[in-house]
Tab-separated table of C-alpha atoms in Angstrom:
chain	number	residue	atom	x	y	z
A	3	MET	CA	-185.779	-76.730	-154.322
A	4	GLY	CA	-186.464	-79.389	-156.875
A	5	ALA	CA	-185.197	-78.681	-160.371
A	6	VAL	CA	-186.767	-80.241	-163.393
A	7	ILE	CA	-183.924	-82.148	-165.040
A	8	ASP	CA	-183.300	-84.375	-168.047
A	9	ARG	CA	-184.038	-88.017	-167.272
A	10	PRO	CA	-183.944	-91.309	-169.130
A	11	TYR	CA	-187.235	-91.971	-171.007
A	12	LYS	CA	-189.901	-93.528	-168.885
A	13	PRO	CA	-193.233	-94.485	-170.357
A	14	TYR	CA	-196.021	-92.105	-169.497
A	15	ASN	CA	-199.449	-93.513	-168.755
A	16	ALA	CA	-202.047	-90.827	-169.344
A	17	GLY	CA	-204.583	-92.863	-167.390
A	18	MET	CA	-202.363	-93.053	-164.245
A	19	CYS	CA	-204.241	-91.423	-161.413
A	20	GLY	CA	-204.570	-91.272	-157.633
A	21	ALA	CA	-201.774	-92.089	-155.221
A	22	ARG	CA	-199.595	-93.791	-157.917
A	23	GLN	CA	-199.668	-90.649	-160.177
A	24	ALA	CA	-199.048	-88.442	-157.181
A	25	ALA	CA	-196.105	-90.559	-156.036
A	26	VAL	CA	-194.443	-90.435	-159.424
A	27	LEU	CA	-195.053	-86.753	-159.977
A	28	LEU	CA	-193.947	-85.674	-156.523
A	29	ILE	CA	-190.944	-87.977	-156.090
A	30	ILE	CA	-189.580	-87.415	-159.446
A	31	VAL	CA	-190.259	-83.675	-159.864
A	32	PHE	CA	-190.465	-82.354	-156.390
A	33	GLY	CA	-188.600	-84.892	-154.258
A	34	LEU	CA	-191.349	-84.813	-151.620
A	35	ALA	CA	-193.549	-87.389	-149.987
A	36	ALA	CA	-196.552	-88.699	-151.851
A	37	ALA	CA	-199.725	-86.562	-151.881
A	38	PRO	CA	-202.971	-86.563	-153.857
A	39	ALA	CA	-202.331	-85.839	-157.557
A	40	TRP	CA	-203.250	-82.584	-159.254
A	41	ARG	CA	-204.546	-81.244	-155.900
A	42	VAL	CA	-205.888	-77.749	-155.364
A	43	SER	CA	-202.808	-76.771	-153.288
A	44	ALA	CA	-200.441	-77.724	-156.172
A	45	PRO	CA	-199.398	-74.094	-156.936
A	46	ALA	CA	-197.588	-73.911	-153.520
A	47	LEU	CA	-195.570	-76.878	-154.691
A	48	ALA	CA	-195.134	-75.616	-158.201
A	49	ALA	CA	-193.667	-72.386	-156.867
A	50	ASP	CA	-190.788	-74.500	-155.431
A	51	VAL	CA	-189.815	-75.959	-158.816
A	52	THR	CA	-187.161	-74.159	-160.846
A	53	VAL	CA	-185.315	-74.764	-164.047
A	54	SER	CA	-181.657	-73.682	-163.965
A	55	LYS	CA	-180.608	-70.919	-166.334
A	56	ASP	CA	-178.349	-73.320	-168.141
A	57	GLN	CA	-181.229	-75.719	-168.646
A	58	PHE	CA	-183.496	-72.862	-169.751
A	59	SER	CA	-181.113	-71.727	-172.384
A	60	ARG	CA	-180.443	-75.273	-173.618
A	61	TYR	CA	-184.138	-76.153	-173.800
A	62	ILE	CA	-184.832	-73.100	-175.999
A	63	GLU	CA	-182.008	-74.075	-178.343
A	64	SER	CA	-182.495	-77.800	-178.459
A	65	TRP	CA	-186.269	-77.937	-178.707
A	66	SER	CA	-186.649	-75.225	-181.373
A	67	GLU	CA	-187.041	-75.645	-185.108
A	68	PRO	CA	-185.974	-73.217	-187.870
A	69	GLU	CA	-188.512	-70.359	-187.930
A	70	GLY	CA	-191.270	-70.053	-190.460
A	71	PHE	CA	-193.410	-67.118	-191.606
A	72	PHE	CA	-196.718	-65.611	-190.517
A	73	ASP	CA	-198.052	-62.271	-191.752
A	74	SER	CA	-198.030	-60.426	-188.580
A	75	ASP	CA	-195.606	-59.011	-186.048
A	76	ASN	CA	-198.078	-60.209	-183.418
A	77	PHE	CA	-196.748	-57.921	-180.671
A	78	ILE	CA	-200.161	-58.354	-178.936
A	79	SER	CA	-203.184	-60.515	-179.440
A	80	ASN	CA	-206.346	-59.588	-181.335
A	81	GLU	CA	-208.644	-61.948	-179.383
A	82	THR	CA	-210.910	-59.718	-177.310
A	83	SER	CA	-212.697	-62.828	-176.077
A	84	TYR	CA	-209.587	-64.423	-174.541
A	85	LEU	CA	-210.684	-64.020	-170.918
A	86	HIS	CA	-214.210	-65.346	-171.470
A	87	VAL	CA	-213.025	-68.900	-170.734
A	88	ILE	CA	-211.321	-68.107	-167.381
A	89	GLY	CA	-214.317	-69.393	-165.350
A	90	GLU	CA	-214.530	-72.643	-167.277
A	91	LEU	CA	-210.776	-73.130	-167.043
A	92	LYS	CA	-210.791	-72.759	-163.277
A	93	SER	CA	-213.576	-75.321	-163.016
A	94	ARG	CA	-212.032	-77.800	-165.421
A	95	VAL	CA	-208.274	-77.578	-165.156
A	96	ARG	CA	-206.417	-79.131	-162.229
A	97	GLU	CA	-203.494	-77.020	-161.155
A	98	GLY	CA	-199.945	-78.307	-161.325
A	99	GLY	CA	-199.917	-79.621	-164.957
A	100	VAL	CA	-198.016	-78.307	-168.007
A	101	TYR	CA	-199.225	-75.489	-170.145
A	102	ILE	CA	-198.557	-75.386	-173.883
A	103	GLY	CA	-199.341	-72.181	-175.748
A	104	VAL	CA	-198.734	-69.984	-178.742
A	105	GLY	CA	-198.414	-66.243	-179.398
A	106	PRO	CA	-197.619	-63.324	-177.057
A	107	ASP	CA	-198.823	-62.235	-173.669
A	108	GLN	CA	-202.447	-63.623	-173.609
A	109	ASN	CA	-200.692	-66.754	-172.369
A	110	PHE	CA	-199.744	-64.960	-169.140
A	111	SER	CA	-203.445	-64.607	-168.076
A	112	TYR	CA	-204.132	-68.317	-168.849
A	113	ILE	CA	-201.043	-69.401	-166.939
A	114	ALA	CA	-201.770	-67.164	-163.950
A	115	HIS	CA	-205.309	-68.755	-163.618
A	116	THR	CA	-204.457	-72.478	-164.363
A	117	LYS	CA	-201.199	-72.517	-162.254
A	118	PRO	CA	-199.114	-74.961	-164.236
A	119	VAL	CA	-195.807	-76.303	-163.050
A	120	LEU	CA	-194.204	-75.455	-166.409
A	121	ALA	CA	-195.236	-73.668	-169.575
A	122	VAL	CA	-193.893	-74.002	-173.060
A	123	ILE	CA	-194.809	-71.420	-175.803
A	124	VAL	CA	-194.433	-72.867	-179.271
A	125	ASP	CA	-194.602	-70.299	-182.113
A	126	ILE	CA	-193.459	-70.424	-185.726
A	127	ARG	CA	-191.973	-66.928	-185.452
A	128	ARG	CA	-188.605	-66.598	-183.756
A	129	GLN	CA	-189.601	-62.993	-182.966
A	130	ASN	CA	-192.341	-64.367	-180.678
A	131	MET	CA	-189.790	-66.369	-178.703
A	132	LEU	CA	-187.555	-63.272	-178.428
A	133	GLU	CA	-190.545	-61.102	-177.366
A	134	HIS	CA	-191.150	-63.591	-174.539
A	135	LEU	CA	-187.471	-63.299	-173.482
A	136	TYR	CA	-187.984	-59.492	-173.435
A	137	TYR	CA	-191.049	-59.957	-171.276
A	138	LYS	CA	-189.039	-62.289	-168.997
A	139	ALA	CA	-186.463	-59.549	-168.496
A	140	LEU	CA	-189.175	-57.032	-167.665
A	141	PHE	CA	-190.873	-59.332	-165.126
A	142	GLU	CA	-187.479	-59.966	-163.449
A	143	MET	CA	-186.542	-56.290	-163.388
A	144	SER	CA	-189.857	-54.963	-162.215
A	145	ALA	CA	-190.839	-54.943	-158.577
A	146	SER	CA	-194.550	-54.233	-159.202
A	147	ARG	CA	-197.279	-54.041	-161.900
A	148	ALA	CA	-196.714	-50.276	-162.051
A	149	GLU	CA	-192.999	-50.718	-162.781
A	150	PHE	CA	-193.686	-53.402	-165.356
A	151	VAL	CA	-196.283	-51.462	-167.331
A	152	ALA	CA	-194.076	-48.325	-167.174
A	153	ALA	CA	-191.023	-50.201	-168.437
A	154	LEU	CA	-193.008	-51.851	-171.114
A	155	THR	CA	-194.490	-48.602	-172.439
A	156	GLY	CA	-191.399	-46.385	-171.962
A	157	ARG	CA	-192.786	-44.308	-169.003
A	158	LYS	CA	-191.750	-43.486	-165.504
A	159	ALA	CA	-193.374	-45.744	-162.914
A	160	PRO	CA	-196.479	-44.091	-161.521
A	161	ALA	CA	-197.074	-43.978	-157.744
A	162	VAL	CA	-200.166	-46.116	-157.253
A	163	PRO	CA	-201.257	-48.187	-154.313
A	164	ARG	CA	-200.647	-51.917	-154.460
A	165	ASP	CA	-204.394	-52.656	-154.603
A	166	ALA	CA	-205.065	-50.107	-157.338
A	167	LYS	CA	-207.753	-51.130	-159.786
A	168	LEU	CA	-206.357	-51.958	-163.170
A	169	PRO	CA	-208.047	-49.117	-165.048
A	170	ASP	CA	-206.632	-46.655	-162.504
A	171	LEU	CA	-203.164	-48.142	-162.808
A	172	LEU	CA	-203.234	-47.878	-166.576
A	173	ARG	CA	-204.649	-44.383	-166.426
A	174	ALA	CA	-201.753	-43.408	-164.178
A	175	ALA	CA	-199.263	-45.056	-166.517
A	176	ARG	CA	-200.698	-43.295	-169.595
A	177	THR	CA	-200.242	-39.874	-167.907
A	178	ALA	CA	-196.853	-40.578	-166.355
A	179	PRO	CA	-193.872	-38.738	-167.706
A	180	VAL	CA	-192.008	-40.375	-170.623
A	181	ASP	CA	-188.878	-42.033	-169.500
A	182	ALA	CA	-186.076	-39.658	-170.434
A	183	THR	CA	-183.488	-42.432	-170.548
A	184	PRO	CA	-182.538	-42.956	-174.182
A	185	ILE	CA	-183.982	-46.163	-175.584
A	186	SER	CA	-180.532	-47.265	-176.527
A	187	ALA	CA	-179.528	-47.232	-172.805
A	188	ARG	CA	-182.776	-49.065	-171.760
A	189	PHE	CA	-182.133	-51.662	-174.458
A	190	ALA	CA	-178.482	-52.076	-173.304
A	191	ALA	CA	-179.774	-52.780	-169.782
A	192	VAL	CA	-182.146	-55.471	-171.175
A	193	ARG	CA	-179.421	-56.938	-173.316
A	194	THR	CA	-177.040	-57.160	-170.370
A	195	TRP	CA	-179.768	-58.720	-168.240
A	196	LEU	CA	-180.594	-61.424	-170.715
A	197	ILE	CA	-177.088	-62.313	-171.693
A	198	ASP	CA	-175.057	-61.768	-168.524
A	199	ARG	CA	-177.664	-62.524	-165.878
A	200	ASP	CA	-179.894	-65.048	-167.610
A	201	GLY	CA	-177.081	-66.638	-169.630
A	202	LEU	CA	-178.933	-66.603	-172.962
A	203	LYS	CA	-177.164	-67.179	-176.309
A	204	LEU	CA	-178.477	-64.357	-178.503
A	205	ASP	CA	-176.894	-63.214	-181.729
A	206	GLU	CA	-177.036	-59.760	-183.198
A	207	ASP	CA	-180.080	-60.521	-185.257
A	208	ASP	CA	-181.911	-61.725	-182.073
A	209	LEU	CA	-180.897	-58.605	-180.325
A	210	ARG	CA	-182.108	-56.433	-183.209
A	211	LYS	CA	-185.541	-58.124	-183.118
A	212	ILE	CA	-185.773	-57.628	-179.326
A	213	ARG	CA	-185.112	-53.974	-179.764
A	214	TYR	CA	-187.729	-53.845	-182.553
A	215	VAL	CA	-190.284	-55.175	-180.105
A	216	MET	CA	-189.126	-52.857	-177.387
A	217	GLU	CA	-189.393	-49.811	-179.687
A	218	ALA	CA	-192.862	-50.805	-180.891
A	219	PHE	CA	-194.184	-50.811	-177.301
A	220	ALA	CA	-192.312	-47.633	-176.441
A	221	LEU	CA	-193.658	-45.842	-179.542
A	222	ASP	CA	-197.358	-46.731	-179.205
A	223	GLY	CA	-197.527	-47.575	-175.521
A	224	LEU	CA	-200.927	-48.618	-174.291
A	225	ASP	CA	-202.335	-47.857	-177.808
A	226	LEU	CA	-200.272	-50.554	-179.536
A	227	ARG	CA	-202.439	-52.739	-181.702
A	228	PHE	CA	-202.168	-56.096	-183.575
A	229	SER	CA	-201.277	-55.492	-187.151
A	230	THR	CA	-200.813	-57.639	-190.318
A	231	ILE	CA	-198.244	-57.513	-192.988
A	232	GLY	CA	-199.555	-57.118	-196.511
A	233	ARG	CA	-203.103	-58.304	-195.650
A	234	ALA	CA	-205.886	-55.834	-196.386
A	235	SER	CA	-208.166	-55.392	-193.393
A	236	SER	CA	-210.845	-52.928	-192.282
A	237	VAL	CA	-210.928	-54.425	-188.745
A	238	ARG	CA	-210.196	-52.152	-185.859
A	239	TYR	CA	-207.992	-54.340	-183.674
A	240	PRO	CA	-208.020	-53.772	-179.923
A	241	THR	CA	-205.300	-51.770	-178.214
A	242	TYR	CA	-203.047	-53.227	-175.517
A	243	GLU	CA	-204.990	-51.361	-172.855
A	244	GLU	CA	-208.344	-52.568	-174.174
A	245	LEU	CA	-207.111	-56.174	-174.033
A	246	MET	CA	-205.849	-55.843	-170.486
A	247	VAL	CA	-209.151	-54.502	-169.207
A	248	GLU	CA	-211.181	-57.100	-171.035
A	249	THR	CA	-213.365	-59.330	-168.715
A	250	ASP	CA	-214.558	-62.793	-168.270
A	251	ARG	CA	-218.183	-63.687	-169.117
A	252	GLU	CA	-219.324	-62.405	-165.720
A	253	GLY	CA	-217.774	-58.946	-166.342
A	254	ARG	CA	-214.817	-59.350	-164.021
A	255	MET	CA	-211.341	-58.081	-164.978
A	256	VAL	CA	-209.127	-61.117	-164.687
A	257	SER	CA	-206.002	-60.559	-166.841
A	258	TYR	CA	-202.648	-61.206	-165.251
A	259	LEU	CA	-202.323	-57.460	-164.548
A	260	ALA	CA	-205.729	-57.204	-162.788
A	261	THR	CA	-204.246	-57.628	-159.353
A	262	GLU	CA	-200.794	-57.285	-157.802
A	263	ASP	CA	-200.967	-60.814	-156.516
A	264	SER	CA	-201.633	-62.207	-160.039
A	265	PHE	CA	-198.683	-60.202	-161.453
A	266	GLN	CA	-196.360	-61.315	-158.579
A	267	TRP	CA	-197.245	-64.984	-159.208
A	268	MET	CA	-196.428	-64.522	-162.909
A	269	LYS	CA	-193.166	-62.674	-162.046
A	270	ARG	CA	-192.059	-65.600	-159.874
A	271	PHE	CA	-193.020	-68.095	-162.542
A	272	GLU	CA	-190.800	-66.271	-165.037
A	273	THR	CA	-188.017	-65.704	-162.564
A	274	GLU	CA	-187.890	-69.460	-161.938
A	275	ASN	CA	-187.418	-70.040	-165.645
A	276	ARG	CA	-190.641	-72.017	-165.828
A	277	LEU	CA	-191.964	-70.289	-169.017
A	278	ILE	CA	-189.910	-71.678	-171.883
A	279	PRO	CA	-190.502	-70.043	-175.268
A	280	ILE	CA	-189.332	-71.900	-178.297
A	281	VAL	CA	-189.598	-71.680	-182.154
A	282	GLY	CA	-191.837	-74.404	-183.545
A	283	ASP	CA	-194.434	-75.205	-186.207
A	284	PHE	CA	-197.575	-76.940	-185.010
A	285	ALA	CA	-197.064	-79.343	-187.936
A	286	GLY	CA	-193.241	-79.336	-187.714
A	287	PRO	CA	-190.930	-82.328	-187.336
A	288	LYS	CA	-189.115	-81.442	-184.062
A	289	ALA	CA	-190.408	-79.060	-181.498
A	290	PHE	CA	-193.596	-80.874	-180.248
A	291	LYS	CA	-191.841	-84.252	-180.242
A	292	ALA	CA	-188.897	-82.809	-178.332
A	293	VAL	CA	-191.214	-81.299	-175.696
A	294	GLY	CA	-193.218	-84.514	-175.555
A	295	SER	CA	-190.051	-86.583	-174.888
A	296	PHE	CA	-188.962	-84.277	-172.157
A	297	LEU	CA	-192.400	-84.320	-170.414
A	298	LYS	CA	-192.522	-88.099	-170.622
A	299	ALA	CA	-188.963	-88.394	-169.240
A	300	ASN	CA	-190.036	-86.205	-166.252
A	301	SER	CA	-193.431	-87.847	-165.832
A	302	LEU	CA	-195.223	-84.538	-166.565
A	303	GLY	CA	-198.512	-84.229	-168.336
A	304	VAL	CA	-200.066	-81.435	-170.355
A	305	SER	CA	-203.168	-79.889	-168.679
A	306	VAL	CA	-203.759	-76.935	-171.079
A	307	PHE	CA	-202.971	-76.435	-174.746
A	308	TYR	CA	-203.853	-72.972	-176.062
A	309	THR	CA	-203.885	-73.161	-179.828
A	310	SER	CA	-205.380	-69.680	-180.632
A	311	ASN	CA	-206.686	-70.222	-184.199
A	312	VAL	CA	-203.626	-71.857	-185.641
A	313	GLU	CA	-205.727	-74.979	-186.442
A	314	TYR	CA	-207.734	-72.949	-188.959
A	315	TYR	CA	-204.578	-72.309	-191.023
A	316	ILE	CA	-203.374	-75.929	-191.116
A	317	PHE	CA	-206.709	-77.791	-191.229
A	318	GLY	CA	-206.931	-80.535	-193.816
A	319	GLY	CA	-204.235	-82.468	-195.738
A	320	GLU	CA	-200.722	-83.430	-194.576
A	321	GLU	CA	-200.181	-80.490	-192.292
A	322	TRP	CA	-203.288	-81.437	-190.235
A	323	ALA	CA	-202.204	-85.028	-190.036
A	324	ARG	CA	-198.726	-84.012	-188.795
A	325	TYR	CA	-200.298	-81.666	-186.298
A	326	LEU	CA	-202.399	-84.455	-184.847
A	327	ASP	CA	-199.429	-86.686	-184.599
A	328	ASN	CA	-197.554	-83.840	-182.738
A	329	VAL	CA	-200.444	-83.447	-180.274
A	330	ARG	CA	-200.491	-87.184	-179.670
A	331	ALA	CA	-196.690	-87.021	-178.908
A	332	LEU	CA	-197.639	-84.842	-175.811
A	333	PRO	CA	-198.392	-86.790	-172.687
A	334	ALA	CA	-201.714	-85.392	-171.490
A	335	ALA	CA	-203.834	-85.644	-168.346
A	336	PRO	CA	-207.249	-87.287	-168.960
A	337	ASP	CA	-208.887	-83.930	-168.258
A	338	ALA	CA	-206.464	-81.873	-170.319
A	339	VAL	CA	-208.081	-79.165	-172.434
A	340	PHE	CA	-207.570	-77.091	-175.592
A	341	ILE	CA	-208.261	-73.370	-175.551
A	342	ARG	CA	-209.185	-72.254	-178.985
A	343	ALA	CA	-210.052	-68.900	-180.615
A	344	TYR	CA	-212.664	-68.829	-183.408
A	345	PHE	CA	-213.145	-65.825	-185.662
A	346	GLY	CA	-216.437	-66.615	-187.457
A	347	ASN	CA	-214.664	-67.938	-190.564
A	348	SER	CA	-217.756	-69.611	-191.858
A	349	GLN	CA	-220.565	-68.902	-189.482
A	350	GLN	CA	-221.325	-67.303	-186.124
A	351	HIS	CA	-220.427	-69.412	-183.136
A	352	PRO	CA	-223.319	-70.145	-180.778
A	353	LYS	CA	-221.051	-69.152	-177.805
A	354	ASN	CA	-220.039	-65.848	-179.282
A	355	MET	CA	-220.658	-62.765	-177.131
A	356	ALA	CA	-222.026	-59.565	-178.750
A	357	GLY	CA	-219.336	-57.047	-179.681
A	358	HIS	CA	-216.508	-59.679	-180.125
A	359	ARG	CA	-215.154	-60.895	-183.417
A	360	SER	CA	-213.508	-63.869	-181.670
A	361	THR	CA	-215.021	-66.629	-179.527
A	362	SER	CA	-212.839	-68.434	-177.071
A	363	LEU	CA	-213.563	-72.063	-176.460
A	364	VAL	CA	-212.502	-74.905	-174.157
A	365	ASP	CA	-212.477	-78.560	-175.299
A	366	ASN	CA	-211.305	-81.790	-173.804
A	367	LEU	CA	-207.962	-82.758	-175.462
A	368	PRO	CA	-208.046	-86.587	-175.271
A	369	ALA	CA	-211.698	-86.618	-176.436
A	370	PHE	CA	-210.858	-84.505	-179.401
A	371	LEU	CA	-207.979	-86.812	-180.442
A	372	SER	CA	-210.218	-89.818	-180.105
A	373	ASP	CA	-212.835	-88.216	-182.328
A	374	ALA	CA	-210.149	-87.301	-184.842
A	375	ALA	CA	-208.919	-90.870	-184.882
A	376	ARG	CA	-212.481	-92.081	-185.509
A	377	GLY	CA	-212.962	-89.776	-188.449
A	378	ARG	CA	-215.438	-87.512	-186.683
A	379	ILE	CA	-213.547	-84.350	-187.511
A	380	GLN	CA	-214.513	-83.635	-191.103
A	381	ASP	CA	-214.171	-79.880	-191.339
A	382	TYR	CA	-212.999	-76.949	-189.318
A	383	TRP	CA	-216.474	-76.439	-187.884
A	384	ASP	CA	-216.148	-79.795	-186.291
A	385	VAL	CA	-212.982	-78.561	-184.536
A	386	VAL	CA	-214.561	-75.467	-182.935
A	387	ASN	CA	-218.207	-76.625	-182.440
A	388	ARG	CA	-217.970	-79.459	-179.975
């Protein structure tokens, strides 16, 4: 198995392609003979790449910045349109790149469909990083989708066939008996798993926040919703169950829980320490540059950058300029893409689907940076309407 390791800095050429790119990527990362770059069969290779638990713990610590504030616990997403872009992603994104994302578990569905070799989740809230570590433990401890959903929502695992449709699985989970094991005992098992098995360095405040996340899911279960702190809102946010059964533009359920195979791929990805959650500000001084340096040193390129709607909050002024510098610090494949969420902040988006507040969008990353450098991004509408 080829582990991704720290290497001396090597210049990354985003335009490198064909046999030369394949040779560098496969020799350095996989230790295998040369093969076509970014090929369709890349997931089989990616599944053989692991990050050691010591590296995983060190990357979280060394790449992270001090946390900031955002007015939401953000246990789950509020983007009902998040799966609308799956078809476009599958046609535009070459598997085997690096995924960068923000926020909680909507990332899992994007990762499961784009099949990156590594994923880095960068979020200003430390609690988001800790929630991902909680998810990691649940993935590793659960043998199936049914066990995973049950553990997440504090229920006994329902007996459902492997090929059960997702609505049937969730219906069975909803009606399953509540797990009689005290939450303190279940939390103790998660704590032991993360610290003793995964070797993570978590202080008491970290553990308190993980338990806070765990209790939120156990209390509300499949009915858990996105919520804000101190912000008046009359919006009815979707439940966890509603988000899981959302569909792509063709009406197909394609979340990471839609099939057992998708869940098992994501479980393996997590077990091999290939999803690295860190604390970082999109306009911050450290996180993005640390990740960029690591990717360059390992001759890896970003294929997908999911920004949610973070750009809306930082557009204009010094923050925006710092953010663009941070994105430029990430080595990116020529066909790398952004995934963005737009909430109709100024006007209805032409790609919006009826019944959805959010509109999810895909945009070429290098082309966007080029337009920004040429002064073609004058307002936020220019960011999301391309």
